[in-house]
PDB file of C-alpha atoms in Angstrom:
ATOM      1  CA  ASP A   1      -2.196   5.129   0.193  1.00  0.00           C
ATOM      2  CA  GLY A   2      -0.441   8.513  -0.015  1.00  0.00           C
ATOM      3  CA  GLY A   3       0.751   9.872  -3.328  1.00  0.00           C
ATOM      4  CA  ILE A   4       1.525   6.533  -4.911  1.00  0.00           C
ATOM      5  CA  THR A   5      -0.623   5.084  -7.655  1.00  0.00           C
ATOM      6  CA  GLN A   6      -0.532   1.586  -9.038  1.00  0.00           C
ATOM      7  CA  SER A   7      -2.424   0.467 -12.069  1.00  0.00           C
ATOM      8  CA  PRO A   8      -4.339  -1.554 -12.810  1.00  0.00           C
ATOM      9  CA  LYS A   9      -5.857  -2.829  -9.565  1.00  0.00           C
ATOM     10  CA  TYR A  10      -6.581  -6.243 -11.094  1.00  0.00           C
ATOM     11  CA  LEU A  11      -4.692  -7.775 -13.989  1.00  0.00           C
ATOM     12  CA  PHE A  12      -5.249 -11.057 -15.783  1.00  0.00           C
ATOM     13  CA  ARG A  13      -2.755 -12.642 -18.148  1.00  0.00           C
ATOM     14  CA  LYS A  14      -2.183 -15.906 -19.916  1.00  0.00           C
ATOM     15  CA  GLU A  15       0.831 -17.975 -19.023  1.00  0.00           C
ATOM     16  CA  GLY A  16       3.848 -17.162 -21.185  1.00  0.00           C
ATOM     17  CA  GLN A  17       3.033 -13.483 -21.567  1.00  0.00           C
ATOM     18  CA  ASN A  18       5.101 -10.684 -20.095  1.00  0.00           C
ATOM     19  CA  VAL A  19       3.158  -8.057 -18.168  1.00  0.00           C
ATOM     20  CA  THR A  20       4.158  -4.638 -16.844  1.00  0.00           C
ATOM     21  CA  LEU A  21       2.801  -3.178 -13.617  1.00  0.00           C
ATOM     22  CA  SER A  22       2.780   0.569 -13.259  1.00  0.00           C
ATOM     23  CA  CYS A  23       3.908   2.538 -10.188  1.00  0.00           C
ATOM     24  CA  GLU A  24       3.963   6.335 -10.030  1.00  0.00           C
ATOM     25  CA  GLN A  25       4.662   8.627  -7.066  1.00  0.00           C
ATOM     26  CA  ASN A  26       4.327  12.382  -6.652  1.00  0.00           C
ATOM     27  CA  LEU A  27       6.004  12.544  -3.237  1.00  0.00           C
ATOM     28  CA  ASN A  28       9.422  13.514  -4.639  1.00  0.00           C
ATOM     29  CA  HIS A  29      10.875  10.417  -3.005  1.00  0.00           C
ATOM     30  CA  ASP A  30      14.268   9.162  -4.087  1.00  0.00           C
ATOM     31  CA  ALA A  31      13.777   5.499  -3.201  1.00  0.00           C
ATOM     32  CA  MET A  32      11.192   3.122  -4.646  1.00  0.00           C
ATOM     33  CA  TYR A  33      10.478  -0.552  -4.004  1.00  0.00           C
ATOM     34  CA  TRP A  34       8.547  -3.489  -5.382  1.00  0.00           C
ATOM     35  CA  TYR A  35       7.242  -6.198  -3.078  1.00  0.00           C
ATOM     36  CA  ARG A  36       5.331  -9.375  -3.650  1.00  0.00           C
ATOM     37  CA  GLN A  37       2.791 -10.519  -1.078  1.00  0.00           C
ATOM     38  CA  ASP A  38       1.519 -14.083  -0.852  1.00  0.00           C
ATOM     39  CA  PRO A  39      -0.756 -15.425   1.873  1.00  0.00           C
ATOM     40  CA  GLY A  40       1.216 -16.385   4.968  1.00  0.00           C
ATOM     41  CA  GLN A  41       4.534 -15.185   3.538  1.00  0.00           C
ATOM     42  CA  GLY A  42       4.518 -11.514   4.383  1.00  0.00           C
ATOM     43  CA  LEU A  43       6.260  -9.078   2.056  1.00  0.00           C
ATOM     44  CA  ARG A  44       9.170 -10.164  -0.100  1.00  0.00           C
ATOM     45  CA  LEU A  45      11.356  -7.587  -1.819  1.00  0.00           C
ATOM     46  CA  ILE A  46      11.688  -7.952  -5.588  1.00  0.00           C
ATOM     47  CA  TYR A  47      13.686  -4.874  -6.624  1.00  0.00           C
ATOM     48  CA  TYR A  48      14.471  -1.485  -5.170  1.00  0.00           C
ATOM     49  CA  SER A  49      15.920   1.747  -6.465  1.00  0.00           C
ATOM     50  CA  GLN A  50      17.639   4.412  -4.408  1.00  0.00           C
ATOM     51  CA  ILE A  51      18.054   6.881  -7.248  1.00  0.00           C
ATOM     52  CA  VAL A  52      17.130   7.422 -10.871  1.00  0.00           C
ATOM     53  CA  ASN A  53      18.885   5.097 -13.340  1.00  0.00           C
ATOM     54  CA  ASP A  54      19.981   2.734 -10.575  1.00  0.00           C
ATOM     55  CA  PHE A  55      18.319  -0.279  -9.003  1.00  0.00           C
ATOM     56  CA  GLN A  56      19.251  -3.378  -7.022  1.00  0.00           C
ATOM     57  CA  LYS A  57      17.881  -6.886  -6.847  1.00  0.00           C
ATOM     58  CA  GLY A  58      15.924  -7.826  -3.794  1.00  0.00           C
ATOM     59  CA  ASP A  59      15.391 -11.278  -2.375  1.00  0.00           C
ATOM     60  CA  ILE A  60      13.256 -12.707  -5.201  1.00  0.00           C
ATOM     61  CA  ALA A  61      14.312 -10.861  -8.384  1.00  0.00           C
ATOM     62  CA  GLU A  62      14.366 -13.893 -10.696  1.00  0.00           C
ATOM     63  CA  GLY A  63      11.760 -13.600 -13.428  1.00  0.00           C
ATOM     64  CA  TYR A  64      11.242  -9.881 -12.884  1.00  0.00           C
ATOM     65  CA  SER A  65      12.749  -6.730 -14.382  1.00  0.00           C
ATOM     66  CA  VAL A  66      12.486  -3.014 -13.587  1.00  0.00           C
ATOM     67  CA  SER A  67      13.559   0.367 -14.882  1.00  0.00           C
ATOM     68  CA  ARG A  68      13.961   3.748 -13.208  1.00  0.00           C
ATOM     69  CA  GLU A  69      14.233   6.308 -15.969  1.00  0.00           C
ATOM     70  CA  LYS A  70      12.276   8.954 -14.066  1.00  0.00           C
ATOM     71  CA  LYS A  71      12.171   9.768 -10.358  1.00  0.00           C
ATOM     72  CA  GLU A  72       8.392   9.420 -10.336  1.00  0.00           C
ATOM     73  CA  SER A  73       8.109   6.062 -12.038  1.00  0.00           C
ATOM     74  CA  PHE A  74       9.287   2.526 -11.266  1.00  0.00           C
ATOM     75  CA  PRO A  75       7.525  -0.014 -13.514  1.00  0.00           C
ATOM     76  CA  LEU A  76       7.839  -3.735 -12.857  1.00  0.00           C
ATOM     77  CA  THR A  77       7.762  -6.316 -15.645  1.00  0.00           C
ATOM     78  CA  VAL A  78       6.766  -9.842 -14.734  1.00  0.00           C
ATOM     79  CA  THR A  79       8.338 -12.025 -17.392  1.00  0.00           C
ATOM     80  CA  SER A  80       7.376 -15.458 -18.590  1.00  0.00           C
ATOM     81  CA  ALA A  81      10.403 -16.761 -16.687  1.00  0.00           C
ATOM     82  CA  GLN A  82       8.657 -16.141 -13.363  1.00  0.00           C
ATOM     83  CA  LYS A  83       7.430 -19.583 -12.363  1.00  0.00           C
ATOM     84  CA  ASN A  84       4.591 -18.562 -10.096  1.00  0.00           C
ATOM     85  CA  PRO A  85       3.567 -15.000 -10.942  1.00  0.00           C
ATOM     86  CA  THR A  86       0.072 -14.947  -9.464  1.00  0.00           C
ATOM     87  CA  ALA A  87       0.300 -12.676  -6.402  1.00  0.00           C
ATOM     88  CA  PHE A  88      -0.474  -9.275  -4.931  1.00  0.00           C
ATOM     89  CA  TYR A  89       2.191  -6.752  -5.934  1.00  0.00           C
ATOM     90  CA  LEU A  90       2.919  -3.680  -3.836  1.00  0.00           C
ATOM     91  CA  CYS A  91       4.954  -0.641  -4.789  1.00  0.00           C
ATOM     92  CA  ALA A  92       6.380   1.693  -2.156  1.00  0.00           C
ATOM     93  CA  SER A  93       8.538   4.779  -1.944  1.00  0.00           C
ATOM     94  CA  SER A  94      10.537   6.607   0.722  1.00  0.00           C
ATOM     95  CA  MET A  95      12.718   9.676   1.048  1.00  0.00           C
ATOM     96  CA  GLY A  96      15.712   7.427   1.498  1.00  0.00           C
ATOM     97  CA  THR A  97      16.663   3.988   2.711  1.00  0.00           C
ATOM     98  CA  GLY A  98      17.810   5.042   6.165  1.00  0.00           C
ATOM     99  CA  SER A  99      15.360   5.918   8.874  1.00  0.00           C
ATOM    100  CA  TYR A 100      12.567   6.896   6.533  1.00  0.00           C
ATOM    101  CA  GLU A 101       9.265   5.090   6.478  1.00  0.00           C
ATOM    102  CA  GLN A 102       7.943   3.646   3.243  1.00  0.00           C
ATOM    103  CA  TYR A 103       4.674   4.762   1.704  1.00  0.00           C
ATOM    104  CA  PHE A 104       2.711   2.129  -0.178  1.00  0.00           C
ATOM    105  CA  GLY A 105       0.460   2.133  -3.197  1.00  0.00           C
ATOM    106  CA  PRO A 106      -2.882   0.294  -3.233  1.00  0.00           C
ATOM    107  CA  GLY A 107      -1.424  -2.777  -4.924  1.00  0.00           C
ATOM    108  CA  THR A 108      -2.042  -4.750  -8.117  1.00  0.00           C
ATOM    109  CA  ARG A 109      -3.452  -8.256  -7.958  1.00  0.00           C
ATOM    110  CA  LEU A 110      -2.034 -10.255 -10.856  1.00  0.00           C
ATOM    111  CA  THR A 111      -3.606 -13.524 -11.903  1.00  0.00           C
ATOM    112  CA  VAL A 112      -1.875 -15.667 -14.501  1.00  0.00           C
ATOM    113  CA  THR A 113      -3.691 -18.683 -15.903  1.00  0.00           C
TER     114      THR A 113
ATOM    115  CA  ALA B   1      21.577 -13.173  11.121  1.00  0.00           C
ATOM    116  CA  GLN B   2      19.157 -10.328  10.675  1.00  0.00           C
ATOM    117  CA  SER B   3      15.542 -11.204  11.278  1.00  0.00           C
ATOM    118  CA  VAL B   4      12.204 -10.107  12.615  1.00  0.00           C
ATOM    119  CA  ALA B   5       9.578 -12.363  14.133  1.00  0.00           C
ATOM    120  CA  GLN B   6       5.917 -11.941  14.884  1.00  0.00           C
ATOM    121  CA  PRO B   7       5.221 -14.979  17.043  1.00  0.00           C
ATOM    122  CA  GLU B   8       1.424 -14.851  16.801  1.00  0.00           C
ATOM    123  CA  ASP B   9      -0.380 -15.454  13.514  1.00  0.00           C
ATOM    124  CA  GLN B  10      -3.611 -14.160  15.006  1.00  0.00           C
ATOM    125  CA  VAL B  11      -4.641 -12.106  18.004  1.00  0.00           C
ATOM    126  CA  ASN B  12      -8.225 -11.874  19.207  1.00  0.00           C
ATOM    127  CA  VAL B  13      -9.375  -9.199  21.607  1.00  0.00           C
ATOM    128  CA  ALA B  14     -12.709  -7.815  22.748  1.00  0.00           C
ATOM    129  CA  GLU B  15     -13.623  -4.259  21.850  1.00  0.00           C
ATOM    130  CA  GLY B  16     -12.603  -1.875  24.608  1.00  0.00           C
ATOM    131  CA  ASN B  17      -9.870  -4.156  25.932  1.00  0.00           C
ATOM    132  CA  PRO B  18      -6.169  -3.398  25.570  1.00  0.00           C
ATOM    133  CA  LEU B  19      -4.357  -5.073  22.697  1.00  0.00           C
ATOM    134  CA  THR B  20      -0.758  -6.143  22.163  1.00  0.00           C
ATOM    135  CA  VAL B  21       0.798  -7.401  18.938  1.00  0.00           C
ATOM    136  CA  LYS B  22       4.261  -8.819  19.499  1.00  0.00           C
ATOM    137  CA  CYS B  23       7.465  -8.322  17.507  1.00  0.00           C
ATOM    138  CA  THR B  24      11.041  -9.389  18.188  1.00  0.00           C
ATOM    139  CA  TYR B  25      14.069  -8.603  16.066  1.00  0.00           C
ATOM    140  CA  SER B  26      17.717  -9.381  15.477  1.00  0.00           C
ATOM    141  CA  VAL B  27      20.155  -6.930  13.864  1.00  0.00           C
ATOM    142  CA  SER B  28      23.788  -6.128  14.551  1.00  0.00           C
ATOM    143  CA  GLY B  29      23.664  -2.371  14.840  1.00  0.00           C
ATOM    144  CA  ASN B  30      21.143  -0.005  16.368  1.00  0.00           C
ATOM    145  CA  PRO B  31      17.670  -1.159  15.408  1.00  0.00           C
ATOM    146  CA  TYR B  32      15.358   1.021  13.349  1.00  0.00           C
ATOM    147  CA  LEU B  33      11.899  -0.490  13.828  1.00  0.00           C
ATOM    148  CA  PHE B  34       8.576   0.102  12.098  1.00  0.00           C
ATOM    149  CA  TRP B  35       4.937  -0.947  12.408  1.00  0.00           C
ATOM    150  CA  TYR B  36       2.487  -0.967   9.493  1.00  0.00           C
ATOM    151  CA  VAL B  37      -1.178  -1.914   9.146  1.00  0.00           C
ATOM    152  CA  GLN B  38      -2.884  -3.450   6.127  1.00  0.00           C
ATOM    153  CA  TYR B  39      -6.615  -3.569   5.516  1.00  0.00           C
ATOM    154  CA  PRO B  40      -7.984  -6.216   3.080  1.00  0.00           C
ATOM    155  CA  ASN B  41      -6.864  -5.776  -0.525  1.00  0.00           C
ATOM    156  CA  ARG B  42      -5.098  -2.514   0.295  1.00  0.00           C
ATOM    157  CA  GLY B  43      -1.548  -1.281   0.556  1.00  0.00           C
ATOM    158  CA  LEU B  44       0.236  -0.953   3.872  1.00  0.00           C
ATOM    159  CA  GLN B  45      -0.105   2.157   6.023  1.00  0.00           C
ATOM    160  CA  PHE B  46       2.687   3.387   8.279  1.00  0.00           C
ATOM    161  CA  LEU B  47       1.776   3.484  11.989  1.00  0.00           C
ATOM    162  CA  LEU B  48       4.947   4.395  13.856  1.00  0.00           C
ATOM    163  CA  LYS B  49       8.691   3.940  14.069  1.00  0.00           C
ATOM    164  CA  TYR B  50      11.498   3.789  16.606  1.00  0.00           C
ATOM    165  CA  ILE B  51      14.827   5.322  15.664  1.00  0.00           C
ATOM    166  CA  THR B  52      16.258   6.541  18.940  1.00  0.00           C
ATOM    167  CA  GLY B  53      15.177   8.244  22.144  1.00  0.00           C
ATOM    168  CA  ASP B  54      12.137   7.467  24.271  1.00  0.00           C
ATOM    169  CA  ASN B  55      11.371   3.763  24.396  1.00  0.00           C
ATOM    170  CA  LEU B  56       7.632   4.423  24.139  1.00  0.00           C
ATOM    171  CA  VAL B  57       6.709   5.599  20.667  1.00  0.00           C
ATOM    172  CA  LYS B  58       3.285   7.031  19.858  1.00  0.00           C
ATOM    173  CA  GLY B  59       1.786   6.695  16.413  1.00  0.00           C
ATOM    174  CA  SER B  60      -1.347   6.947  14.340  1.00  0.00           C
ATOM    175  CA  TYR B  61      -4.877   5.914  15.387  1.00  0.00           C
ATOM    176  CA  GLY B  62      -3.992   5.736  19.102  1.00  0.00           C
ATOM    177  CA  PHE B  63      -1.348   3.034  18.676  1.00  0.00           C
ATOM    178  CA  GLU B  64       1.933   3.023  20.543  1.00  0.00           C
ATOM    179  CA  ALA B  65       4.892   0.674  20.704  1.00  0.00           C
ATOM    180  CA  GLU B  66       7.436  -0.095  23.374  1.00  0.00           C
ATOM    181  CA  PHE B  67      11.054  -0.656  22.443  1.00  0.00           C
ATOM    182  CA  ASN B  68      12.877  -3.040  24.788  1.00  0.00           C
ATOM    183  CA  LYS B  69      16.547  -3.400  23.961  1.00  0.00           C
ATOM    184  CA  SER B  70      17.318  -6.159  26.439  1.00  0.00           C
ATOM    185  CA  GLN B  71      14.478  -8.305  25.138  1.00  0.00           C
ATOM    186  CA  THR B  72      14.996  -7.181  21.514  1.00  0.00           C
ATOM    187  CA  SER B  73      11.296  -6.508  21.236  1.00  0.00           C
ATOM    188  CA  PHE B  74       9.054  -3.814  19.796  1.00  0.00           C
ATOM    189  CA  HIS B  75       5.493  -4.709  20.759  1.00  0.00           C
ATOM    190  CA  LEU B  76       2.560  -2.726  19.375  1.00  0.00           C
ATOM    191  CA  LYS B  77      -0.072  -1.678  21.893  1.00  0.00           C
ATOM    192  CA  LYS B  78      -3.354   0.157  22.153  1.00  0.00           C
ATOM    193  CA  PRO B  79      -5.147   0.856  25.441  1.00  0.00           C
ATOM    194  CA  SER B  80      -8.668   0.282  24.082  1.00  0.00           C
ATOM    195  CA  ALA B  81      -9.285  -1.719  20.915  1.00  0.00           C
ATOM    196  CA  LEU B  82     -11.879  -0.800  18.304  1.00  0.00           C
ATOM    197  CA  VAL B  83     -13.613  -3.152  15.871  1.00  0.00           C
ATOM    198  CA  SER B  84     -12.160  -0.985  13.095  1.00  0.00           C
ATOM    199  CA  ASP B  85      -8.647  -1.921  14.274  1.00  0.00           C
ATOM    200  CA  SER B  86      -9.212  -5.400  12.828  1.00  0.00           C
ATOM    201  CA  ALA B  87      -6.527  -5.767  10.160  1.00  0.00           C
ATOM    202  CA  LEU B  88      -3.152  -7.321   9.374  1.00  0.00           C
ATOM    203  CA  TYR B  89      -0.198  -5.796  11.221  1.00  0.00           C
ATOM    204  CA  PHE B  90       3.412  -5.967  10.090  1.00  0.00           C
ATOM    205  CA  CYS B  91       6.585  -5.273  12.003  1.00  0.00           C
ATOM    206  CA  ALA B  92       9.768  -4.402  10.086  1.00  0.00           C
ATOM    207  CA  VAL B  93      13.399  -3.730  10.948  1.00  0.00           C
ATOM    208  CA  ARG B  94      16.002  -1.902   8.894  1.00  0.00           C
ATOM    209  CA  THR B  95      18.915  -4.083   7.863  1.00  0.00           C
ATOM    210  CA  ASP B  96      22.558  -3.385   8.485  1.00  0.00           C
ATOM    211  CA  LEU B  97      24.550  -2.008   5.543  1.00  0.00           C
ATOM    212  CA  ASP B  98      25.292  -4.685   2.949  1.00  0.00           C
ATOM    213  CA  ALA B  99      28.348  -5.025   0.717  1.00  0.00           C
ATOM    214  CA  GLY B 100      26.849  -2.515  -1.698  1.00  0.00           C
ATOM    215  CA  ASN B 101      26.275   0.017   1.084  1.00  0.00           C
ATOM    216  CA  ASN B 102      22.514  -0.501   0.825  1.00  0.00           C
ATOM    217  CA  ARG B 103      19.855  -0.933   3.457  1.00  0.00           C
ATOM    218  CA  LYS B 104      16.452  -2.594   3.217  1.00  0.00           C
ATOM    219  CA  LEU B 105      13.595  -3.504   5.500  1.00  0.00           C
ATOM    220  CA  ILE B 106      13.096  -7.039   6.760  1.00  0.00           C
ATOM    221  CA  TRP B 107       9.420  -7.779   7.318  1.00  0.00           C
ATOM    222  CA  GLY B 108       7.657 -10.022   9.756  1.00  0.00           C
ATOM    223  CA  LEU B 109       5.037 -12.411   8.401  1.00  0.00           C
ATOM    224  CA  GLY B 110       2.219 -10.372   9.859  1.00  0.00           C
ATOM    225  CA  THR B 111      -0.289 -10.780  12.673  1.00  0.00           C
ATOM    226  CA  SER B 112      -3.993 -10.788  11.981  1.00  0.00           C
ATOM    227  CA  LEU B 113      -5.837  -8.795  14.638  1.00  0.00           C
ATOM    228  CA  ALA B 114      -9.511  -9.486  15.183  1.00  0.00           C
ATOM    229  CA  VAL B 115     -11.396  -7.175  17.521  1.00  0.00           C
ATOM    230  CA  ASN B 116     -14.731  -8.648  18.512  1.00  0.00           C
ATOM    231  CA  PRO B 117     -17.724  -6.436  19.330  1.00  0.00           C
TER     232      PRO B 117
END
Protein backbone atom coordinates (compact mmCIF):
# COMPACT_ATOMS: atom_id res chain seq x y z
CA ASP A 1 0.00 0.00 0.00
CA GLY A 2 3.05 2.28 -0.22
CA GLY A 3 3.13 5.59 1.60
CA ILE A 4 -0.57 6.30 1.36
CA THR A 5 -2.84 6.08 4.36
CA GLN A 6 -6.60 6.12 4.41
CA SER A 7 -8.67 6.36 7.52
CA PRO A 8 -10.78 4.90 8.84
CA LYS A 9 -10.79 1.42 7.31
CA TYR A 10 -14.51 0.98 8.03
CA LEU A 11 -17.00 3.80 8.38
CA PHE A 12 -20.69 3.68 9.21
CA ARG A 13 -23.07 6.60 8.77
CA LYS A 14 -26.76 7.30 8.81
CA GLU A 15 -28.45 8.42 5.64
CA GLY A 16 -28.52 12.20 5.30
CA GLN A 17 -25.19 12.78 7.01
CA ASN A 18 -22.10 14.09 5.27
CA VAL A 19 -18.92 12.12 5.89
CA THR A 20 -15.28 12.89 5.13
CA LEU A 21 -12.75 10.24 4.16
CA SER A 22 -9.12 10.95 4.84
CA CYS A 23 -6.22 10.35 2.43
CA GLU A 24 -2.61 11.26 3.21
CA GLN A 25 0.56 10.49 1.23
CA ASN A 26 4.23 10.94 2.09
CA LEU A 27 5.54 10.07 -1.38
CA ASN A 28 5.87 13.71 -2.49
CA HIS A 29 3.52 12.96 -5.36
CA ASP A 30 1.88 15.81 -7.21
CA ALA A 31 -1.22 13.96 -8.39
CA MET A 32 -3.89 12.37 -6.21
CA TYR A 33 -7.09 10.50 -7.07
CA TRP A 34 -10.28 9.20 -5.52
CA TYR A 35 -11.97 6.10 -6.89
CA ARG A 36 -15.10 4.25 -5.97
CA GLN A 37 -15.21 0.48 -6.31
CA ASP A 38 -18.43 -1.51 -6.47
CA PRO A 39 -18.68 -5.24 -7.15
CA GLY A 40 -18.53 -5.98 -10.86
CA GLN A 41 -17.99 -2.34 -11.83
CA GLY A 42 -14.26 -1.94 -11.51
CA LEU A 43 -12.84 1.42 -10.49
CA ARG A 44 -14.68 4.64 -11.23
CA LEU A 45 -12.93 7.98 -10.89
CA ILE A 46 -14.60 10.50 -8.59
CA TYR A 47 -12.13 13.40 -8.48
CA TYR A 48 -8.47 13.93 -9.19
CA SER A 49 -5.93 16.63 -8.49
CA GLN A 50 -2.75 17.28 -10.43
CA ILE A 51 -1.45 20.00 -8.15
CA VAL A 52 -2.20 21.74 -4.88
CA ASN A 53 -5.28 23.99 -4.92
CA ASP A 54 -6.55 22.45 -8.16
CA PHE A 55 -8.78 19.47 -8.85
CA GLN A 56 -11.00 18.12 -11.61
CA LYS A 57 -14.19 16.11 -11.66
CA GLY A 58 -13.95 12.52 -12.68
CA ASP A 59 -16.67 10.35 -14.14
CA ILE A 60 -18.95 10.20 -11.08
CA ALA A 61 -18.37 13.45 -9.14
CA GLU A 62 -22.02 14.17 -8.31
CA GLY A 63 -22.65 14.05 -4.58
CA TYR A 64 -18.96 14.27 -3.70
CA SER A 65 -16.57 17.12 -2.92
CA VAL A 66 -12.81 17.38 -2.38
CA SER A 67 -10.13 19.84 -1.39
CA ARG A 68 -6.38 19.94 -2.00
CA GLU A 69 -4.97 22.53 0.35
CA LYS A 70 -1.78 20.57 1.01
CA LYS A 71 0.29 18.37 -1.30
CA GLU A 72 0.06 15.49 1.17
CA SER A 73 -3.67 15.50 1.72
CA PHE A 74 -6.74 14.98 -0.47
CA PRO A 75 -9.86 14.45 1.66
CA LEU A 76 -13.12 13.32 0.08
CA THR A 77 -16.51 14.36 1.44
CA VAL A 78 -19.47 12.16 0.63
CA THR A 79 -22.48 14.43 0.87
CA SER A 80 -26.10 13.60 1.52
CA ALA A 81 -26.72 14.29 -2.17
CA GLN A 82 -24.93 11.08 -3.14
CA LYS A 83 -27.77 8.67 -3.84
CA ASN A 84 -25.95 5.42 -3.24
CA PRO A 85 -22.89 6.11 -1.09
CA THR A 86 -22.24 2.62 0.27
CA ALA A 87 -19.04 1.44 -1.46
CA PHE A 88 -15.32 0.82 -1.12
CA TYR A 89 -13.38 4.05 -1.62
CA LEU A 90 -9.78 4.05 -2.82
CA CYS A 91 -7.32 6.91 -2.80
CA ALA A 92 -4.24 6.90 -5.02
CA SER A 93 -1.33 9.14 -5.88
CA SER A 94 1.27 9.40 -8.64
CA MET A 95 4.21 11.58 -9.60
CA GLY A 96 2.19 12.92 -12.49
CA THR A 97 -0.63 11.98 -14.81
CA GLY A 98 1.55 10.92 -17.73
CA SER A 99 3.38 7.64 -17.73
CA TYR A 100 3.54 7.31 -13.98
CA GLU A 101 1.90 4.46 -12.14
CA GLN A 102 -0.55 5.15 -9.35
CA TYR A 103 0.03 4.00 -5.80
CA PHE A 104 -3.05 3.07 -3.80
CA GLY A 105 -4.06 3.32 -0.18
CA PRO A 106 -5.71 0.42 1.66
CA GLY A 107 -9.22 1.77 1.10
CA THR A 108 -12.17 2.82 3.25
CA ARG A 109 -15.36 0.79 3.24
CA LEU A 110 -18.29 3.15 3.81
CA THR A 111 -21.68 1.82 4.80
CA VAL A 112 -24.64 4.18 4.91
CA THR A 113 -27.91 2.96 6.38
CA ALA B 1 -13.84 5.93 -28.16
CA GLN B 2 -11.28 5.16 -25.51
CA SER B 3 -11.80 1.90 -23.69
CA VAL B 4 -10.23 -1.12 -22.09
CA ALA B 5 -11.74 -4.57 -21.91
CA GLN B 6 -11.00 -7.63 -19.85
CA PRO B 7 -13.07 -10.27 -21.61
CA GLU B 8 -12.94 -12.88 -18.84
CA ASP B 9 -14.62 -12.29 -15.48
CA GLN B 10 -12.81 -15.27 -14.01
CA VAL B 11 -9.81 -17.39 -14.89
CA ASN B 12 -9.08 -20.72 -13.24
CA VAL B 13 -5.71 -22.39 -13.47
CA ALA B 14 -3.93 -25.21 -11.66
CA GLU B 15 -0.90 -24.41 -9.55
CA GLY B 16 2.28 -24.78 -11.58
CA ASN B 17 0.54 -24.19 -14.90
CA PRO B 18 1.04 -21.05 -16.98
CA LEU B 19 -1.58 -18.34 -16.62
CA THR B 20 -2.86 -15.63 -18.95
CA VAL B 21 -5.20 -12.78 -18.08
CA LYS B 22 -6.42 -10.95 -21.16
CA CYS B 23 -6.73 -7.22 -21.83
CA THR B 24 -7.57 -5.29 -24.99
CA TYR B 25 -7.65 -1.53 -25.38
CA SER B 26 -8.67 1.32 -27.64
CA VAL B 27 -7.00 4.75 -27.57
CA SER B 28 -6.10 7.19 -30.32
CA GLY B 29 -2.48 7.87 -29.52
CA ASN B 30 0.34 5.66 -28.29
CA PRO B 31 -1.00 3.42 -25.55
CA TYR B 32 0.37 3.57 -22.03
CA LEU B 33 -0.79 0.35 -20.38
CA PHE B 34 -0.77 -0.86 -16.78
CA TRP B 35 -1.56 -3.99 -14.79
CA TYR B 36 -2.54 -3.96 -11.11
CA VAL B 37 -3.47 -6.68 -8.61
CA GLN B 38 -5.93 -6.42 -5.74
CA TYR B 39 -6.16 -8.81 -2.81
CA PRO B 40 -9.47 -8.96 -0.84
CA ASN B 41 -10.35 -5.76 1.01
CA ARG B 42 -7.05 -4.14 0.04
CA GLY B 43 -5.89 -1.39 -2.25
CA LEU B 44 -4.45 -2.08 -5.68
CA GLN B 45 -0.78 -2.89 -6.18
CA PHE B 46 1.10 -1.94 -9.34
CA LEU B 47 2.52 -4.92 -11.27
CA LEU B 48 3.95 -3.53 -14.50
CA LYS B 49 3.51 -1.03 -17.29
CA TYR B 50 4.20 -0.60 -20.99
CA ILE B 51 5.22 2.82 -22.22
CA THR B 52 7.48 2.13 -25.17
CA GLY B 53 10.23 -0.25 -26.24
CA ASP B 54 10.32 -4.02 -25.85
CA ASN B 55 6.91 -5.60 -26.32
CA LEU B 56 7.53 -8.02 -23.44
CA VAL B 57 7.43 -6.22 -20.12
CA LYS B 58 8.57 -7.86 -16.89
CA GLY B 59 7.08 -6.88 -13.57
CA SER B 60 6.66 -7.81 -9.94
CA TYR B 61 6.14 -11.32 -8.53
CA GLY B 62 7.26 -13.06 -11.75
CA PHE B 63 4.52 -11.54 -13.90
CA GLU B 64 5.09 -10.30 -17.42
CA ALA B 65 2.88 -8.83 -20.11
CA GLU B 66 3.04 -8.83 -23.88
CA PHE B 67 2.10 -5.73 -25.82
CA ASN B 68 0.65 -6.48 -29.27
CA LYS B 69 -0.06 -3.35 -31.27
CA SER B 70 -1.79 -5.05 -34.18
CA GLN B 71 -4.19 -6.86 -31.88
CA THR B 72 -4.43 -3.92 -29.44
CA SER B 73 -3.81 -6.29 -26.57
CA PHE B 74 -1.74 -6.34 -23.40
CA HIS B 75 -2.15 -9.79 -21.87
CA LEU B 76 -0.72 -10.57 -18.44
CA LYS B 77 1.21 -13.82 -18.15
CA LYS B 78 3.10 -15.93 -15.65
CA PRO B 79 4.95 -19.14 -16.55
CA SER B 80 4.02 -21.01 -13.36
CA ALA B 81 1.05 -19.98 -11.23
CA LEU B 82 1.05 -20.01 -7.44
CA VAL B 83 -1.97 -20.36 -5.15
CA SER B 84 -0.95 -16.99 -3.68
CA ASP B 85 -1.49 -15.39 -7.11
CA SER B 86 -5.25 -15.78 -6.57
CA ALA B 87 -6.59 -12.23 -6.63
CA LEU B 88 -8.40 -9.65 -8.75
CA TYR B 89 -6.39 -8.25 -11.66
CA PHE B 90 -7.04 -4.93 -13.37
CA CYS B 91 -5.79 -3.63 -16.68
CA ALA B 92 -5.72 0.14 -17.29
CA VAL B 93 -4.87 2.43 -20.19
CA ARG B 94 -3.95 6.10 -20.09
CA THR B 95 -6.42 8.34 -21.88
CA ASP B 96 -5.63 10.80 -24.61
CA LEU B 97 -5.43 14.46 -23.58
CA ASP B 98 -8.86 15.96 -22.94
CA ALA B 99 -10.04 19.52 -23.55
CA GLY B 100 -8.50 20.58 -20.25
CA ASN B 101 -5.14 19.05 -21.17
CA ASN B 102 -5.63 16.32 -18.57
CA ARG B 103 -5.04 12.60 -18.69
CA LYS B 104 -6.60 9.83 -16.62
CA LEU B 105 -6.58 6.06 -16.49
CA ILE B 106 -9.44 4.00 -17.89
CA TRP B 107 -9.85 0.76 -15.96
CA GLY B 108 -11.05 -2.64 -17.00
CA LEU B 109 -13.70 -4.32 -14.87
CA GLY B 110 -11.21 -6.79 -13.47
CA THR B 111 -10.54 -10.50 -13.82
CA SER B 112 -10.71 -12.79 -10.83
CA LEU B 113 -7.87 -15.31 -10.94
CA ALA B 114 -8.23 -18.52 -8.99
CA VAL B 115 -5.20 -20.79 -8.77
CA ASN B 116 -6.16 -24.24 -7.56
CA PRO B 117 -3.73 -26.39 -5.56
